[in-house]
Short mmCIF file of C-alpha atoms in Angstrom, two decimals:
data_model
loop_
_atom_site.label_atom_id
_atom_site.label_comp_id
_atom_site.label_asym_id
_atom_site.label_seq_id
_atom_site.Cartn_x
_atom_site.Cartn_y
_atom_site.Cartn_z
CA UNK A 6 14.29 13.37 11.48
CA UNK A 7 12.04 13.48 8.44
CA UNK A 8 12.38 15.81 5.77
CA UNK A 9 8.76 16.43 4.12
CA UNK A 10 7.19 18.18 1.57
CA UNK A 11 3.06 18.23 0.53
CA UNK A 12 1.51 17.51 -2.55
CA UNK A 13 -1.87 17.36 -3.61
CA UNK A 14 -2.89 16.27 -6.87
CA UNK A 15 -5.64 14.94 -9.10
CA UNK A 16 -3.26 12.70 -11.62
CA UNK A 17 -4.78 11.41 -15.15
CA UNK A 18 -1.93 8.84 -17.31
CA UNK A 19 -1.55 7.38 -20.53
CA UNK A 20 -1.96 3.81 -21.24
CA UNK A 21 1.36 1.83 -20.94
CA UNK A 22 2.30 -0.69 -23.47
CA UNK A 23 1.19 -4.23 -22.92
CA UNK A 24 3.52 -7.14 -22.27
CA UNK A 25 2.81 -10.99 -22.62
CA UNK A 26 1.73 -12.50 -19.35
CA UNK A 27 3.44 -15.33 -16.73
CA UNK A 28 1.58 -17.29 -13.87
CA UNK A 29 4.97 -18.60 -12.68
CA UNK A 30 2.60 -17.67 -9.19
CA UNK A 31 -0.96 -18.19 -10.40
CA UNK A 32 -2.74 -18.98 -7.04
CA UNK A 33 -4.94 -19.97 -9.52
CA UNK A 34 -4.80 -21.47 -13.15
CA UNK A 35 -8.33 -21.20 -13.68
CA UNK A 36 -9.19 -17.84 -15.75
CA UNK A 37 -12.54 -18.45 -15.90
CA UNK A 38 -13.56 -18.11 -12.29
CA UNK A 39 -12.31 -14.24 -11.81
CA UNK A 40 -13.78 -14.26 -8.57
CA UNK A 41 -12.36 -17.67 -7.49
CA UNK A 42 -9.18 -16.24 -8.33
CA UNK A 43 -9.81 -12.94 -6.74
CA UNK A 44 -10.41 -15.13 -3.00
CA UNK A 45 -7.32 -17.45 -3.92
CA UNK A 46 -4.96 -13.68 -3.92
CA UNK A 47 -6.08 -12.26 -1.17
CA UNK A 48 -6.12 -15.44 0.77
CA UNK A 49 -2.24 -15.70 -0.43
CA UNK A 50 -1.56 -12.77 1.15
CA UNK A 51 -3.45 -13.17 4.48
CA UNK A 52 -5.97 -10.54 3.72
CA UNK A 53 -9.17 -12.65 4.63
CA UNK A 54 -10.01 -10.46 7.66
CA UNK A 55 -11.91 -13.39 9.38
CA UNK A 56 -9.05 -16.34 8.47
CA UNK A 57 -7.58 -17.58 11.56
CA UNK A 58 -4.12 -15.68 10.69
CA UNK A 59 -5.82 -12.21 10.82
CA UNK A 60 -7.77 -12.14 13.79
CA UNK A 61 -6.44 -11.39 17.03
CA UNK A 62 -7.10 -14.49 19.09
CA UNK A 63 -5.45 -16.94 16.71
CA UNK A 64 -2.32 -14.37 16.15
CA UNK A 65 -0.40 -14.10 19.36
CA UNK A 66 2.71 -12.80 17.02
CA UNK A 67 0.64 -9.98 16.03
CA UNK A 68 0.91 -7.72 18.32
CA UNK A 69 -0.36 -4.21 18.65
CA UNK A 70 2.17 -1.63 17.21
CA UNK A 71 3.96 -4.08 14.75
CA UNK A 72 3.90 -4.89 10.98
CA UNK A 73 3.78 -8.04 9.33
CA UNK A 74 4.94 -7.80 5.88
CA UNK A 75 5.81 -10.12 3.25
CA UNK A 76 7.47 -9.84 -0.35
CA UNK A 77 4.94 -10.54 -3.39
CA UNK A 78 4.33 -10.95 -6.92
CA UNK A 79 0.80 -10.14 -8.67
CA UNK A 80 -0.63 -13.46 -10.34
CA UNK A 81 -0.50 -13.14 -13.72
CA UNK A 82 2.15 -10.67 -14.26
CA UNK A 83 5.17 -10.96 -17.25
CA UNK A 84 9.13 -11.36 -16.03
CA UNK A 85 10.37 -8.21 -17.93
CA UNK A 86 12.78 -5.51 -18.00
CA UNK A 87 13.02 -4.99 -14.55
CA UNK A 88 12.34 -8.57 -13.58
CA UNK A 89 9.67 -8.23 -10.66
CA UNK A 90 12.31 -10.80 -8.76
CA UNK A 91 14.73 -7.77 -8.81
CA UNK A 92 12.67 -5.56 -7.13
CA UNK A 93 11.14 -4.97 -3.09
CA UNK A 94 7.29 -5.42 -3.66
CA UNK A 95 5.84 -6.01 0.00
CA UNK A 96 2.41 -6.30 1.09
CA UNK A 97 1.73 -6.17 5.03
CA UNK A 98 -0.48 -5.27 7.75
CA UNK A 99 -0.06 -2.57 10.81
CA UNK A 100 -1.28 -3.36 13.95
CA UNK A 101 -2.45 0.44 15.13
CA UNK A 102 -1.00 0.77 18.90
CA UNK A 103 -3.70 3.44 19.74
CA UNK A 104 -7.12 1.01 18.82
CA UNK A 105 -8.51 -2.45 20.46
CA UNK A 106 -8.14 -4.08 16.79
CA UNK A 107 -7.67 -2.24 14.29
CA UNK A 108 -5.26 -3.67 11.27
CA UNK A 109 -3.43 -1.16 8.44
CA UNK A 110 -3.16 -2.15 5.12
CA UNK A 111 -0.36 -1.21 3.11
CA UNK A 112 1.54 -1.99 -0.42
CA UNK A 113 4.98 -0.73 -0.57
CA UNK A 114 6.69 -0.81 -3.93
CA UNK A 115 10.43 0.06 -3.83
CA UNK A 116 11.48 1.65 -7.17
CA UNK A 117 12.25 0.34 -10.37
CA UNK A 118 15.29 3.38 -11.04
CA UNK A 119 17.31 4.06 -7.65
CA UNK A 120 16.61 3.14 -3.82
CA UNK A 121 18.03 6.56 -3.17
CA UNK A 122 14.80 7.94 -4.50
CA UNK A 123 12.74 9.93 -2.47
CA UNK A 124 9.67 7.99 -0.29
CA UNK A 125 6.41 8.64 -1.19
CA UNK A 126 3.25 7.99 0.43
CA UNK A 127 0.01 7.86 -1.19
CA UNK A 128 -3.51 8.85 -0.01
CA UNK A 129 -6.85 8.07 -1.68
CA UNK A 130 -9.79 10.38 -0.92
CA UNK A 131 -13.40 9.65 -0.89
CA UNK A 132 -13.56 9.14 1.93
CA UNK A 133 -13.58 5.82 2.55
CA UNK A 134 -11.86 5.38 -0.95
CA UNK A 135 -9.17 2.18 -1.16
CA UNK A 136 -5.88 3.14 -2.47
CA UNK A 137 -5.35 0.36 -4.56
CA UNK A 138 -7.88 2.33 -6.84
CA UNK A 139 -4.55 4.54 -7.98
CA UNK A 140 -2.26 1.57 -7.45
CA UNK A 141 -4.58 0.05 -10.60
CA UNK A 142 -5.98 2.56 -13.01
CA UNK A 143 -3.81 6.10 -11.95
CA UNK A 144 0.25 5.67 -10.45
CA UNK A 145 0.95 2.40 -9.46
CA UNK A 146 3.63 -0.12 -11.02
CA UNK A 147 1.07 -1.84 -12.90
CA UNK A 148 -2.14 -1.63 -15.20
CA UNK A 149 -4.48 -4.19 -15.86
CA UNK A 150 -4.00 -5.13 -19.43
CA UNK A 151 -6.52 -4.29 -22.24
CA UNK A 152 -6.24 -7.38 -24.04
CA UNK A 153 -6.95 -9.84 -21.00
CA UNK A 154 -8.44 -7.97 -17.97
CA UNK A 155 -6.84 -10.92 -15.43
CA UNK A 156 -3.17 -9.90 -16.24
CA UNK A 157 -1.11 -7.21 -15.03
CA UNK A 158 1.21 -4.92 -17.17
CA UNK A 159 4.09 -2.17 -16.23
CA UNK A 160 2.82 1.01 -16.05
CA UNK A 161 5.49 3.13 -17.87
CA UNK A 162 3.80 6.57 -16.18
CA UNK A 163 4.34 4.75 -12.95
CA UNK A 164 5.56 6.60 -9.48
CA UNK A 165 7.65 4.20 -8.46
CA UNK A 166 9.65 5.05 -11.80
CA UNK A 167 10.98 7.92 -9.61
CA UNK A 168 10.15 6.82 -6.21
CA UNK A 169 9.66 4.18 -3.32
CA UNK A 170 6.02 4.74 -3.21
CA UNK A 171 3.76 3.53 -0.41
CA UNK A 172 -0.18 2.74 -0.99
CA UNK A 173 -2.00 2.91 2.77
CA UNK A 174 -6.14 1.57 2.83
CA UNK A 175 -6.91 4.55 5.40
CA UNK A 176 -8.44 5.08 7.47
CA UNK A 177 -9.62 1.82 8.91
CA UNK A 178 -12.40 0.29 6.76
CA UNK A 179 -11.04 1.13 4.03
CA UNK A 180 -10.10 -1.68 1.39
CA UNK A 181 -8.30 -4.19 3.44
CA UNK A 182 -7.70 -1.99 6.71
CA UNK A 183 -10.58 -3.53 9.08
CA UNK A 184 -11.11 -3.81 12.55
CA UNK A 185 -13.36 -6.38 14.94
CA UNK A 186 -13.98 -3.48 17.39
CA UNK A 187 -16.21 -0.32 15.82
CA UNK A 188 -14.48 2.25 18.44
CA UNK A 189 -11.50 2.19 16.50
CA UNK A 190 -13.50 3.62 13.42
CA UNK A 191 -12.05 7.50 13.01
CA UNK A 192 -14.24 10.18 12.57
CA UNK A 193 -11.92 13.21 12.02
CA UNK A 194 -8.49 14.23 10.66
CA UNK A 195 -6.99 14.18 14.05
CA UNK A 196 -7.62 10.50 14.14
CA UNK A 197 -6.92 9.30 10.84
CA UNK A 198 -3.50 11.91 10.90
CA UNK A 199 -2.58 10.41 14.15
CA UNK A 200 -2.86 6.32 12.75
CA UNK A 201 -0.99 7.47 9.92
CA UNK A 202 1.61 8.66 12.29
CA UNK A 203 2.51 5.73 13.94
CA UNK A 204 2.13 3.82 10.81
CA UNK A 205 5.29 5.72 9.51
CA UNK A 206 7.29 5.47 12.82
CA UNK A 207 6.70 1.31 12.55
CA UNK A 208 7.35 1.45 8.49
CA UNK A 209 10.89 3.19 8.66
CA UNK A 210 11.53 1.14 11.64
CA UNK A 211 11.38 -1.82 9.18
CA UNK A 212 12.44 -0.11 6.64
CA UNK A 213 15.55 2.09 8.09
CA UNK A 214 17.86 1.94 4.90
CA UNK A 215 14.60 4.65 3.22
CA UNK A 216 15.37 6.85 6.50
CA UNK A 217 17.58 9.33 4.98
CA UNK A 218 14.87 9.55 1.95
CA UNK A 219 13.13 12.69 1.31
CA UNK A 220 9.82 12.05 2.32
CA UNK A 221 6.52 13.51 0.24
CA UNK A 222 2.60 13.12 1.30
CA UNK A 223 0.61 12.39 -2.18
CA UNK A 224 -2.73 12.37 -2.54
CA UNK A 225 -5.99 13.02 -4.43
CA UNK A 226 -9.53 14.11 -3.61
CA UNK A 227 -10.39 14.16 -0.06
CA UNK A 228 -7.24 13.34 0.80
CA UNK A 229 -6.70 17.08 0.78
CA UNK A 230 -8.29 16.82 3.81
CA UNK A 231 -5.88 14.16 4.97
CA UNK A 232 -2.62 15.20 3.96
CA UNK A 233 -2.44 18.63 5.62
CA UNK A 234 -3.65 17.40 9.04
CA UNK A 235 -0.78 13.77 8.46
CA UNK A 236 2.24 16.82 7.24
CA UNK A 237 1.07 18.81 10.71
CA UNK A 238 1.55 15.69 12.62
CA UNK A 239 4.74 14.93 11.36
CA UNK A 240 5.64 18.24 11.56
CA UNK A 241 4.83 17.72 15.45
CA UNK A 242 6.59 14.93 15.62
CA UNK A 243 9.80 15.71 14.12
CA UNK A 244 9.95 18.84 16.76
CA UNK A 245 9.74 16.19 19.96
#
C-alpha cells in the first residue's frame, strides 16, 4: 500500500555552480549542429516516435501494460562528485494498458543522498506542458550551463538532492508521450488520473526496492488540476 501526501507548488531556484564538461557519451562530437545533436539524443534513447523500435508493428516486445526502460547519461555532462556512473538515471516508455497506442514517457532519477528517500513524482501543467521543462530550468538534477548552452551542470537546488524524483510527459502528447491512434488523447482529469494510475502500478513493479518509500504528487500550474484527481485515484486504489 502507498503512503501519499499532495503538494502543489510554483518553485523558482538559484543558479548552481558550473562544472567543466565530458562527452565520454557524445552521440555527437559536433557542437555546431545543436539540432543534429538534438536528433542524435533522442534517437539514442529510442524516442523517435516513428523509428521502427517505437511503433507498434515493428515492437512485438512492447506490449501493452509494460515499460521499457534503460539507464542513461546526458551528452555532454562532467564526471563529478557524485559520479553520474554511481547513480540510477533511467529513461523509458509505458505502454498504457487502457489505449490502442498510446506510449508514456518518463525520466526517473534516483537520488544523489539516500535510496531510502521518499518518491516523488512530478507534474507539469499547461496543459499540454512537457515535464522536462522543470527537469531543465526549475528541479531537476541538472541545468544547462551558462557558459556553453550544449552542456549540462548539477543543479545544487535539485529534488533529487532529497528524493527519487520521477518526471512523467502527461498526458499523452505531451513531450515524448505520443500515440498513432487519436482516441487515446484524454480530455479530462478522470482520464489523465487514471493513465497515471497504472503508470505507477507498472513503475513500482519495476522498481519494488522504492515500494516502502513515502510517496508525494508534485506539481506546478495546471497540474493543480492533475494532482488532486491522480491523489483521489490512488487513494481509490490503495482501498481495493
Amino acid at each position: 500500500m502507498l503512503f501519499f501526501l499532495i503538494m502543489f507548488i510554483s518553485p523558482s531556484f538559484s543558479s548552481p555552480t558550473t562544472c567543466s564538461t565530458n562527452n565520454d557519451i557524445l552521440l555527437s562530437s559536433t557542437r555546431s549542429y545543436p539540432k543534429l545533436q538534438a536528433e542524435n539524443l533522442i534517437r539514442g534513447l529510442n524516442l523517435f516516435p516513428k523509428h521502427s523500435i517505437n511503433t507498434p508493428e515493428n515492437d512485438p516486445h512492447f506490449v501493452h501494460g509494460n515499460i521499457v526502460e534503460k539507464k542513461f547519461t546526458f551528452p555532454g555532462f562532467v564526471d563529478s562528485d557524485p559520479s553520474v556512473e554511481e547513480l540510477g538515471h533511467h529513461a523509458g516508455y509505458y505502454r498504457l494498458p487502457h489505449s490502442k497506442a498510446a506510449r508514456m514517457f518518463y525520466f526517473f532519477f534516483e537520488s544523489r543522498n539516500n535510496k531510502d528517500d521518499p518518491v516523488v513524482i512530478w507534474l507539469t501543467g499547461g496543459p499540454g506542458c512537457s515535464s522536462e521543462i522543470a527537469l531543465f530550468y526549475e528541479n531537476g538534477p541538472f541545468q544547462f550551463s551558462k557558459e556553453n548552452k550544449l552542456s549540462l551542470v548539477w543543479n545544487q537546488y535539485g529534488w533529487d538532492m532529497a528524493s527519487n524524483i520521477i518526471f512523467v510527459d502527461q498526458p499523452t502528447g505531451t513531450g515524448f508521450s505520443y500515440t498513432t491512434d487519436d482516441s487515446d488523447v484524454r480530455h479530462d482529469e478522470n482520464g489523465v488520473s487514471n493513465d497515471l494510475y497504472d503508470f505507477l502500478q507498472a513503475f513500482f513493479k519495476e522498481h519494488p526496492q522504492f515500494t516502502k518509500n513515502d510517496f508525494y504528487i508534485t506539481g506546478e500550474s495546471y497540474a493543480g488540476h492533475y494532482i488532486p484527481a491522480f491523489a483521489s485515484r490512488v487513494h481509490q486504489g490503495n482501498k481495493a
